[in-house]
PDB file of C-alpha atoms in Angstrom:
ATOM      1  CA  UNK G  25      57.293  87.110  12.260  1.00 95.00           C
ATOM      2  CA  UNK G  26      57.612  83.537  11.965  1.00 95.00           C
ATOM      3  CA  UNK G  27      55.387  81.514   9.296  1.00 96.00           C
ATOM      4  CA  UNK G  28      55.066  77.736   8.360  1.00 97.00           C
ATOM      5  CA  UNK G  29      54.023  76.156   5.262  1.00 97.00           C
ATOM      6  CA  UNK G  30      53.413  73.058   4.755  1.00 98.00           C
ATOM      7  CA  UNK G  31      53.529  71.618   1.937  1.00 98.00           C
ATOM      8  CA  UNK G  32      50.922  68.895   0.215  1.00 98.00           C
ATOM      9  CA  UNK G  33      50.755  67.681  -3.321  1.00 97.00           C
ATOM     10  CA  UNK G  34      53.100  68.709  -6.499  1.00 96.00           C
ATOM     11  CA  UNK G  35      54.383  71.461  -4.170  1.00 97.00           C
ATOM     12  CA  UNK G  36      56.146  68.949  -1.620  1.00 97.00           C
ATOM     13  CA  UNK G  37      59.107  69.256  -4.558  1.00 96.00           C
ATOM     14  CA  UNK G  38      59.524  72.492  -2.988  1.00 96.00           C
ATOM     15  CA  UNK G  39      61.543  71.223  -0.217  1.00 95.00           C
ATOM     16  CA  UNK G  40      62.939  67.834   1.016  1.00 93.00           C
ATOM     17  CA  UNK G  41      61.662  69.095   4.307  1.00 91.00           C
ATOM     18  CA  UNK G  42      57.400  69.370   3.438  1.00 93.00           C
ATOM     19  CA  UNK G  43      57.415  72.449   5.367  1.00 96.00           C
ATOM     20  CA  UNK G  44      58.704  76.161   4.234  1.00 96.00           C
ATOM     21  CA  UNK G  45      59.771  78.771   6.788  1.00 95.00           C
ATOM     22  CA  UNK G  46      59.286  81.825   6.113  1.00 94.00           C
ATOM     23  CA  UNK G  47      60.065  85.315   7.567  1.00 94.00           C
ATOM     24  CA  UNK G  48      57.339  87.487   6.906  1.00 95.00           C
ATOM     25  CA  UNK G  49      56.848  91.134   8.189  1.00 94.00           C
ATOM     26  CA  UNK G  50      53.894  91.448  11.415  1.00 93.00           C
ATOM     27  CA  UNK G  51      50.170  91.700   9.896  1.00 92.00           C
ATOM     28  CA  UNK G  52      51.181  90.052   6.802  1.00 96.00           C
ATOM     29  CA  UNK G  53      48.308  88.247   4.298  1.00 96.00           C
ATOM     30  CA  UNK G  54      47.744  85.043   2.582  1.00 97.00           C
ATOM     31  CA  UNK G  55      49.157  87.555  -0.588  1.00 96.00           C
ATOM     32  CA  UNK G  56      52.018  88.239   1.546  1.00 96.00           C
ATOM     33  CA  UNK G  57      53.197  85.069   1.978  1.00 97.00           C
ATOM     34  CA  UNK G  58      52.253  83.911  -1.742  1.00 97.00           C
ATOM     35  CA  UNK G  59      55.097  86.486  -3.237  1.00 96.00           C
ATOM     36  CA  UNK G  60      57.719  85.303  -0.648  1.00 96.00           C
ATOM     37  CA  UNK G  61      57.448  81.699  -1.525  1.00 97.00           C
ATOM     38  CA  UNK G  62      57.719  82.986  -5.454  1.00 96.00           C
ATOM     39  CA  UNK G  63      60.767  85.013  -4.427  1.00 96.00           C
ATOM     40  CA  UNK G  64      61.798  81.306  -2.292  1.00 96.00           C
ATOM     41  CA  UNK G  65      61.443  79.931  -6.045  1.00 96.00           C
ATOM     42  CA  UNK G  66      63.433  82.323  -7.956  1.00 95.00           C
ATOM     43  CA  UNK G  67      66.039  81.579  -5.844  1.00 95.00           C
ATOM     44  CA  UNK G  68      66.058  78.485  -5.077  1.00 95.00           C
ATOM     45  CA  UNK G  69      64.550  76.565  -8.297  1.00 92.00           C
ATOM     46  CA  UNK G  70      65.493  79.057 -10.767  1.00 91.00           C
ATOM     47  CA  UNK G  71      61.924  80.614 -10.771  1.00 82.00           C
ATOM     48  CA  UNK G  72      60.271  77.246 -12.428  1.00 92.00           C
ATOM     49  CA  UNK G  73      57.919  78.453 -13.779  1.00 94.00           C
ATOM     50  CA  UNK G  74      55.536  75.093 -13.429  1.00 94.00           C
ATOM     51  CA  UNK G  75      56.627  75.755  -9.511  1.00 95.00           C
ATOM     52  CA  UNK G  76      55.377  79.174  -9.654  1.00 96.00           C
ATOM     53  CA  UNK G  77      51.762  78.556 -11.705  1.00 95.00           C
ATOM     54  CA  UNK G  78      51.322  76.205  -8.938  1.00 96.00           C
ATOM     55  CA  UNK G  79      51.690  78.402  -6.205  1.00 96.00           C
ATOM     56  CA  UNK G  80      49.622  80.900  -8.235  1.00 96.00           C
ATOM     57  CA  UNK G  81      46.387  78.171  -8.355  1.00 95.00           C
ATOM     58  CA  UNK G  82      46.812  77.856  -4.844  1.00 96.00           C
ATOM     59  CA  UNK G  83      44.462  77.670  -2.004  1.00 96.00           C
ATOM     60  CA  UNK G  84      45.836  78.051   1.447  1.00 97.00           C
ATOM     61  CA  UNK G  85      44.239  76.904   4.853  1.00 97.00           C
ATOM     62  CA  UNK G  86      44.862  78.471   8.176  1.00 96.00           C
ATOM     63  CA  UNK G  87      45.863  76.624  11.265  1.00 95.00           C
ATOM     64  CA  UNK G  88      42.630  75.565  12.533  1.00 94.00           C
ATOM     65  CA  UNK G  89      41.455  74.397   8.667  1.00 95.00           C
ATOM     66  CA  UNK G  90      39.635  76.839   7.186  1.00 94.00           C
ATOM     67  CA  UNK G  91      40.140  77.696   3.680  1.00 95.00           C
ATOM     68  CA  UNK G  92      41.388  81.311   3.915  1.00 96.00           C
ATOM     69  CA  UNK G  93      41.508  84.006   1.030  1.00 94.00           C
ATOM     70  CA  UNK G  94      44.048  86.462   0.224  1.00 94.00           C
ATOM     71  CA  UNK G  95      43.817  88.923   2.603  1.00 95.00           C
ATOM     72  CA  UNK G  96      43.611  86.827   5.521  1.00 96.00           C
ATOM     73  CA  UNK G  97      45.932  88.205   8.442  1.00 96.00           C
ATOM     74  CA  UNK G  98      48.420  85.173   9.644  1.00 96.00           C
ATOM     75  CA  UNK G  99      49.485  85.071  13.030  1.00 94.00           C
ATOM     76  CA  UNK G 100      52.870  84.813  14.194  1.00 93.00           C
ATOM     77  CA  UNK G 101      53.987  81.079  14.148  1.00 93.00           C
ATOM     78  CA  UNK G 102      51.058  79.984  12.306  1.00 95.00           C
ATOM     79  CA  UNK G 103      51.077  76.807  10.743  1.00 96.00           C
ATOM     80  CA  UNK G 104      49.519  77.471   6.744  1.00 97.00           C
ATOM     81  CA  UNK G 105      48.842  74.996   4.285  1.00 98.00           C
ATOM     82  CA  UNK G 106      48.934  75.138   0.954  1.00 98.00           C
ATOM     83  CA  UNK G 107      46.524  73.480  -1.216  1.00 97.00           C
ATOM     84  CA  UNK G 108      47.483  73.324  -4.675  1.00 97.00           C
ATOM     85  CA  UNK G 109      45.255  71.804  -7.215  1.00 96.00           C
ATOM     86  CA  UNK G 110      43.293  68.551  -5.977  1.00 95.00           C
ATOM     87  CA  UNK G 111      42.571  65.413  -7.731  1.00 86.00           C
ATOM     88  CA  UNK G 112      41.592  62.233  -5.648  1.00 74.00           C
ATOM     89  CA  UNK G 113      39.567  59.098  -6.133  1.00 74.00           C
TER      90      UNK G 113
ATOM     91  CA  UNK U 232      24.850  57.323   9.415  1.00 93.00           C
ATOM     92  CA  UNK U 233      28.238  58.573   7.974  1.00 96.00           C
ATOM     93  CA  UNK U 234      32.237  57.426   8.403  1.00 97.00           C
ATOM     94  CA  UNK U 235      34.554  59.009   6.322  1.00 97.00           C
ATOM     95  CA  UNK U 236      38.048  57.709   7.149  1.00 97.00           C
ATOM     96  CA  UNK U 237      41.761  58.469   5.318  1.00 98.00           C
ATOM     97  CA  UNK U 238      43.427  55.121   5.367  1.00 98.00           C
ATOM     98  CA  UNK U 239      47.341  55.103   5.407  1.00 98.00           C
ATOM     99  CA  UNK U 240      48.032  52.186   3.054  1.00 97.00           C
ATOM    100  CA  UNK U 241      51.084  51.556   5.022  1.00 96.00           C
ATOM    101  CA  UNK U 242      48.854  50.206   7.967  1.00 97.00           C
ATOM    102  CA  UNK U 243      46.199  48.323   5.507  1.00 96.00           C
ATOM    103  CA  UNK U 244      44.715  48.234   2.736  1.00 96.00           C
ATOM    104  CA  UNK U 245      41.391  49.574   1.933  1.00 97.00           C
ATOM    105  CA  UNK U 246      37.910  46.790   2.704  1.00 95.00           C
ATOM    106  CA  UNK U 247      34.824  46.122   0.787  1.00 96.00           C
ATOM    107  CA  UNK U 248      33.905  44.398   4.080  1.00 96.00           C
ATOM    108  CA  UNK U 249      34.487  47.064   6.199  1.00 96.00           C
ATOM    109  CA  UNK U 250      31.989  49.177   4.200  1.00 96.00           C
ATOM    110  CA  UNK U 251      29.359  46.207   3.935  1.00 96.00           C
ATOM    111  CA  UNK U 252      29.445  46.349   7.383  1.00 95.00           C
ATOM    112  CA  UNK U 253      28.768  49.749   7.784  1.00 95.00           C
ATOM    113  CA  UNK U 254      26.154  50.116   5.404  1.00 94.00           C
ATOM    114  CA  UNK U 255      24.240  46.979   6.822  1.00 91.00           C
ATOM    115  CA  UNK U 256      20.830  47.638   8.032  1.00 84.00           C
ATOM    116  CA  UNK U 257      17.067  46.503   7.598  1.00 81.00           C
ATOM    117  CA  UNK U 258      16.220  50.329   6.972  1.00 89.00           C
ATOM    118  CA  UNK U 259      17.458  50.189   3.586  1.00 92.00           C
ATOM    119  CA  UNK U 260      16.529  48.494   0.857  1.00 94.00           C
ATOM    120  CA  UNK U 261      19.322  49.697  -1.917  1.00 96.00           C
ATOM    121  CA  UNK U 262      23.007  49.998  -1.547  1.00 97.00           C
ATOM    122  CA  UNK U 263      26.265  50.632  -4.051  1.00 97.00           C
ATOM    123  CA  UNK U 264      29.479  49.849  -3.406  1.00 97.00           C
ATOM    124  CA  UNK U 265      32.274  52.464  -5.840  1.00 98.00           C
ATOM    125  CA  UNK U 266      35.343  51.480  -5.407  1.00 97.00           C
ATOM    126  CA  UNK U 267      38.291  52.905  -7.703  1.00 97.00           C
ATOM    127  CA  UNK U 268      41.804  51.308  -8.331  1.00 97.00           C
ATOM    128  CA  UNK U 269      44.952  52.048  -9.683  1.00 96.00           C
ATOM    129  CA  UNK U 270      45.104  51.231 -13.860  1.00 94.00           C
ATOM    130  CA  UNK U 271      48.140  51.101 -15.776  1.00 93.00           C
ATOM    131  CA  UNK U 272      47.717  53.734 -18.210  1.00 92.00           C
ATOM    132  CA  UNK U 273      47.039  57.241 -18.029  1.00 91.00           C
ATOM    133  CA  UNK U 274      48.154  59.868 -20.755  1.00 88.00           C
ATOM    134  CA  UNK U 275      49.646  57.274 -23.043  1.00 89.00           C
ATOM    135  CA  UNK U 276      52.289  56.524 -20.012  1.00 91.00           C
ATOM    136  CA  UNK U 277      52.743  52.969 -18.407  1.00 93.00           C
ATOM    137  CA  UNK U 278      51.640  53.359 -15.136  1.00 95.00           C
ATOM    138  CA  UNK U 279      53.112  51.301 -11.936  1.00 96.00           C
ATOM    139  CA  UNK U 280      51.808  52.916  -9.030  1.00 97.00           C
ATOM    140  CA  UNK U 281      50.027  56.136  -7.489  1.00 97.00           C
ATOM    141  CA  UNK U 282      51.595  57.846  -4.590  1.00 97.00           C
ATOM    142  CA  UNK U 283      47.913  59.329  -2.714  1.00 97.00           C
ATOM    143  CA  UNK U 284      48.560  62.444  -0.272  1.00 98.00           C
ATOM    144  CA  UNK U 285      45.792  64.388   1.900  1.00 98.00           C
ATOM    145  CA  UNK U 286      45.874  66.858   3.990  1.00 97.00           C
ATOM    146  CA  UNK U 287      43.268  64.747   6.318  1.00 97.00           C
ATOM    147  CA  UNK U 288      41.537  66.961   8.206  1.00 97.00           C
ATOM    148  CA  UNK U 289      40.310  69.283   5.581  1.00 97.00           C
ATOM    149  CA  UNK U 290      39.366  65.746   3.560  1.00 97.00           C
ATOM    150  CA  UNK U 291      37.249  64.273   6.381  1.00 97.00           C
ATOM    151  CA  UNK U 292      36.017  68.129   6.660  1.00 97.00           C
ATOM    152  CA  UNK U 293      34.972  67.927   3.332  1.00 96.00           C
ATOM    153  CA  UNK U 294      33.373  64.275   3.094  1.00 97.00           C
ATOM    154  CA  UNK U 295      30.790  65.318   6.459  1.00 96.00           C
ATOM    155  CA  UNK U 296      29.856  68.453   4.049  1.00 96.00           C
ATOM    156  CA  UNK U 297      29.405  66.407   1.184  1.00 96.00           C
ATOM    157  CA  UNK U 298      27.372  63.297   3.309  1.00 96.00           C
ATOM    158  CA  UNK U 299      25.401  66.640   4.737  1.00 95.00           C
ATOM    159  CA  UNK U 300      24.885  68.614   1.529  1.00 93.00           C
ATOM    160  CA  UNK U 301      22.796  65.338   0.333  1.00 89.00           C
ATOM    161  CA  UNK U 302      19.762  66.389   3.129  1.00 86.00           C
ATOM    162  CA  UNK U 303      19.366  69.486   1.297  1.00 88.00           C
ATOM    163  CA  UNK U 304      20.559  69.008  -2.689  1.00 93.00           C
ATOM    164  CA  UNK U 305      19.458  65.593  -3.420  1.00 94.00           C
ATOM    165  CA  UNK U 306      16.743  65.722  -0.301  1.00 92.00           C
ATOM    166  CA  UNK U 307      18.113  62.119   0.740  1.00 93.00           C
ATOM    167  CA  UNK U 308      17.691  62.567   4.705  1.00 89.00           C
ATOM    168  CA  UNK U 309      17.588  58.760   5.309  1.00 92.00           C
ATOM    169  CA  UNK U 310      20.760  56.826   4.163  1.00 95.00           C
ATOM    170  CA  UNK U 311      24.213  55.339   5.340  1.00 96.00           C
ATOM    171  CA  UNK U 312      27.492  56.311   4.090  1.00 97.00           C
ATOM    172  CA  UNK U 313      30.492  55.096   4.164  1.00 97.00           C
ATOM    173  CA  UNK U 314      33.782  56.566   2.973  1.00 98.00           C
ATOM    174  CA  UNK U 315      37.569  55.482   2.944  1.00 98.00           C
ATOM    175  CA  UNK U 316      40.317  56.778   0.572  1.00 98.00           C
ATOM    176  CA  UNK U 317      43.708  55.805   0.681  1.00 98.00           C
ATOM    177  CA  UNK U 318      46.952  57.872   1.661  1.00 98.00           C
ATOM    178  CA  UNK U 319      50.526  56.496   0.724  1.00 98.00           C
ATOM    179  CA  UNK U 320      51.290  54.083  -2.156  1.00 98.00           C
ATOM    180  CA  UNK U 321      49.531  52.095  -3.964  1.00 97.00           C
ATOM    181  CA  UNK U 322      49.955  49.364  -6.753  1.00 97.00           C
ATOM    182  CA  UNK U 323      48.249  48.835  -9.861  1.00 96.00           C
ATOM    183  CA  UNK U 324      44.755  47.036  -8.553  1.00 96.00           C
ATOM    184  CA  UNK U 325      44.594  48.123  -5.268  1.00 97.00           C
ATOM    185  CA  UNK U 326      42.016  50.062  -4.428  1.00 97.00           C
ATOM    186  CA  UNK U 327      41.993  53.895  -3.421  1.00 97.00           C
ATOM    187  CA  UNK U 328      38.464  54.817  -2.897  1.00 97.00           C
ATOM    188  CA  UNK U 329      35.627  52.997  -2.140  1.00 98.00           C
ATOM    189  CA  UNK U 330      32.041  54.802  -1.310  1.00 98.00           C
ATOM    190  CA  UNK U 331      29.294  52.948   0.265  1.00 97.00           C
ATOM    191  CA  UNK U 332      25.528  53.906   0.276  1.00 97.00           C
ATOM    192  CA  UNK U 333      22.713  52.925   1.323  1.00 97.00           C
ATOM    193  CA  UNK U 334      19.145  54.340   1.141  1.00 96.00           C
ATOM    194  CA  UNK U 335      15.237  53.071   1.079  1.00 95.00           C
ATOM    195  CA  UNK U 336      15.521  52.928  -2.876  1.00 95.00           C
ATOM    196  CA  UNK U 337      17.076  52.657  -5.781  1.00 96.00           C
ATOM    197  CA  UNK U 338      17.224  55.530  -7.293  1.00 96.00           C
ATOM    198  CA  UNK U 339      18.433  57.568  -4.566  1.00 96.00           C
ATOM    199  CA  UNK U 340      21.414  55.233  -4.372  1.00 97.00           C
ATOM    200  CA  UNK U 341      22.462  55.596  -7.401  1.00 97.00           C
ATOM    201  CA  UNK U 342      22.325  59.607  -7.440  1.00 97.00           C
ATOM    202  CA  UNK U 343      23.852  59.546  -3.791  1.00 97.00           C
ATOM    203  CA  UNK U 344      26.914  57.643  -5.029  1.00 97.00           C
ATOM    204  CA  UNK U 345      27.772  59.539  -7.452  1.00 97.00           C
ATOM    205  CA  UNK U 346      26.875  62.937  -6.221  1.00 97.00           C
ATOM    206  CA  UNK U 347      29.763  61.953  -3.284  1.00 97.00           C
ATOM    207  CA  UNK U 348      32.347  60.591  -5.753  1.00 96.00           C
ATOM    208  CA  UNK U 349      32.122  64.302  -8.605  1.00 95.00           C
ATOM    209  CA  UNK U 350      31.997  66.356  -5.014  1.00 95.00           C
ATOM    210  CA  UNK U 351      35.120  64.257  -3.707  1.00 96.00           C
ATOM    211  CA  UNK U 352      36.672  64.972  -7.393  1.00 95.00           C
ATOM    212  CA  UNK U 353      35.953  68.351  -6.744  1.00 93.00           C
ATOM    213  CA  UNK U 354      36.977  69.768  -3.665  1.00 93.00           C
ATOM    214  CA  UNK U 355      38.608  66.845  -1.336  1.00 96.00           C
ATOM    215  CA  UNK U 356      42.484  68.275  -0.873  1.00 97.00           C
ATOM    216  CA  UNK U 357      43.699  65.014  -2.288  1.00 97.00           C
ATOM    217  CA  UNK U 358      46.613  64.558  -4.805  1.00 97.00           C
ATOM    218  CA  UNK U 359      48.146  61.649  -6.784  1.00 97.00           C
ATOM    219  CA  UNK U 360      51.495  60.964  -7.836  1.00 97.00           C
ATOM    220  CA  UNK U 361      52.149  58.554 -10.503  1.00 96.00           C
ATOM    221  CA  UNK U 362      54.967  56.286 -10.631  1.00 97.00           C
ATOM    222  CA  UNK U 363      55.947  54.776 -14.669  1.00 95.00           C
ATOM    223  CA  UNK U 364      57.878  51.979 -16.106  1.00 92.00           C
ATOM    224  CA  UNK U 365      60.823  54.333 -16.947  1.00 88.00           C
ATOM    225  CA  UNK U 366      61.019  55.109 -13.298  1.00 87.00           C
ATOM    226  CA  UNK U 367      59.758  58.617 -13.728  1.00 93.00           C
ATOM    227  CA  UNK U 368      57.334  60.045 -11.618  1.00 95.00           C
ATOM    228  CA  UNK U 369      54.718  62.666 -12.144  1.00 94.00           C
ATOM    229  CA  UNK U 370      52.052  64.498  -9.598  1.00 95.00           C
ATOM    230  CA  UNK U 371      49.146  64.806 -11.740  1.00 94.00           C
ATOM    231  CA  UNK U 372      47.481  68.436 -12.234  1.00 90.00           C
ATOM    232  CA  UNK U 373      44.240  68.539 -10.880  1.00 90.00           C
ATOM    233  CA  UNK U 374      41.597  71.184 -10.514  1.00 91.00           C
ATOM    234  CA  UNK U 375      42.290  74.371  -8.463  1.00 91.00           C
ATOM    235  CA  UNK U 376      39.794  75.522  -5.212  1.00 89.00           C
ATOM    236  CA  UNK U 377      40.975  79.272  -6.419  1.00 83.00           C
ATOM    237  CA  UNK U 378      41.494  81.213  -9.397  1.00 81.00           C
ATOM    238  CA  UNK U 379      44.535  81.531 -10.706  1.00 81.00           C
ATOM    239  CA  UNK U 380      46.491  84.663  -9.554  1.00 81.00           C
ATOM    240  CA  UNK U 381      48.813  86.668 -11.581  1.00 68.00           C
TER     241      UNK U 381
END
């Protein structure tokens, strides 16, 4: 299945695009989809290893904006956000 | 009474006035205006500019928690709140947050305000990207929602 992330913060270095597509197999988790955009980084950045602590402090929020943990199922074509460590104000 | 608004600093700039406006009512006898701007030094590094993102619905999600968190936590049921933080760029001065309250006294003002700003600090998916004099650029670390995974 088809997945989206998009991208906010320190991790919109990840692509010039601010949105990751992944393929990810059916029933696949939040976890899921946290190891293929490591395995996106190993390939693509050299496995950074700033790159990859971020994605390891990561929240991610599900289409309808919910904060969603690890095993959450995502649907096919969902839209996920990743939410890497805040700091407003 | 609560607004909580992202404001994309390519359409305006953030307003004292908009909040005094707000805020403005005959029920309340206190109010504080916070307001925080960009400063030119952070880390020992010239700073020129922040670069503010949000992902704005889980922001505004998380400022009408915060405003209703205050009913039960601080038991402050009566007030006004007002809250806008900047998205986009900003230059050294400008301001990127400003929190308005207002309550029946004093004291809950004070503990209102600053309840919402260490919440915002907290939890609001909101990141900065600083801009130097040597034309580097930097997004700043933050705090994570999760723990780290390994």
């Amino acid at each position: 299945m088809k997945v989206k992330i998009e991208l906010f913060g320190a991790t919109r270095d990840f692509s010039d695009q601010n949105i990751l597509e992944l393929s990810l197999n059916n029933d696949s988790t939040i976890e899921d989809a946290r190891i293929e955009i490591i395995k996106y980084l190993k390939k693509n950045f050299d496995g950074n290893k700033d790159f990859v602590r971020i994605v390891n402090t990561s929240a991610f929020s599900s289409e309808n904006n919910n904060i969603v943990s690890d095993n959450y199922k995502i649907k096919n074509n969902e839209k996920i956000a990743i939410i890497p460590p805040i700091g407003g104000g | 009474m609560f607004q909580g608004r992202i404001i994309d600093t390519k359409l305006r700039k953030l307003s004292i006035q908009d909040a005094e406006k707000f805020i403005a009512s005959s029920d309340f006898g206190a109010s504080i205006f916070f307001s925080g701007t960009v400063r030119n030094q952070n880390d020992n590094k010239s700073v020129i500019g922040i670069t503010y993102d949000t992902h704005d619905a889980l922001v505004i999600q998380s400022f009408e928690e915060i405003y209703n968190e205050a009913n039960e936590k601080l038991e402050i049921k009566n007030k006004a709140v007002f809250i806008d933080h900047a998205k986009g760029y900003l230059n050294l001065g400008e301001i990127s947050i400003i929190i308005a309250v207002a309550t029946k006294h004093r004291e809950e003002a004070y503990k209102l305000s600053r309840y919402i700003i260490e919440e915002i600090k907290k939890r609001s998916p909101i990141w900065k990207k600083e801009h130097y004099q040597n034309s580097e650029s930097n997004w700043l670390k933050g705090n994570p929602l999760v723990n780290e995974k390994n």
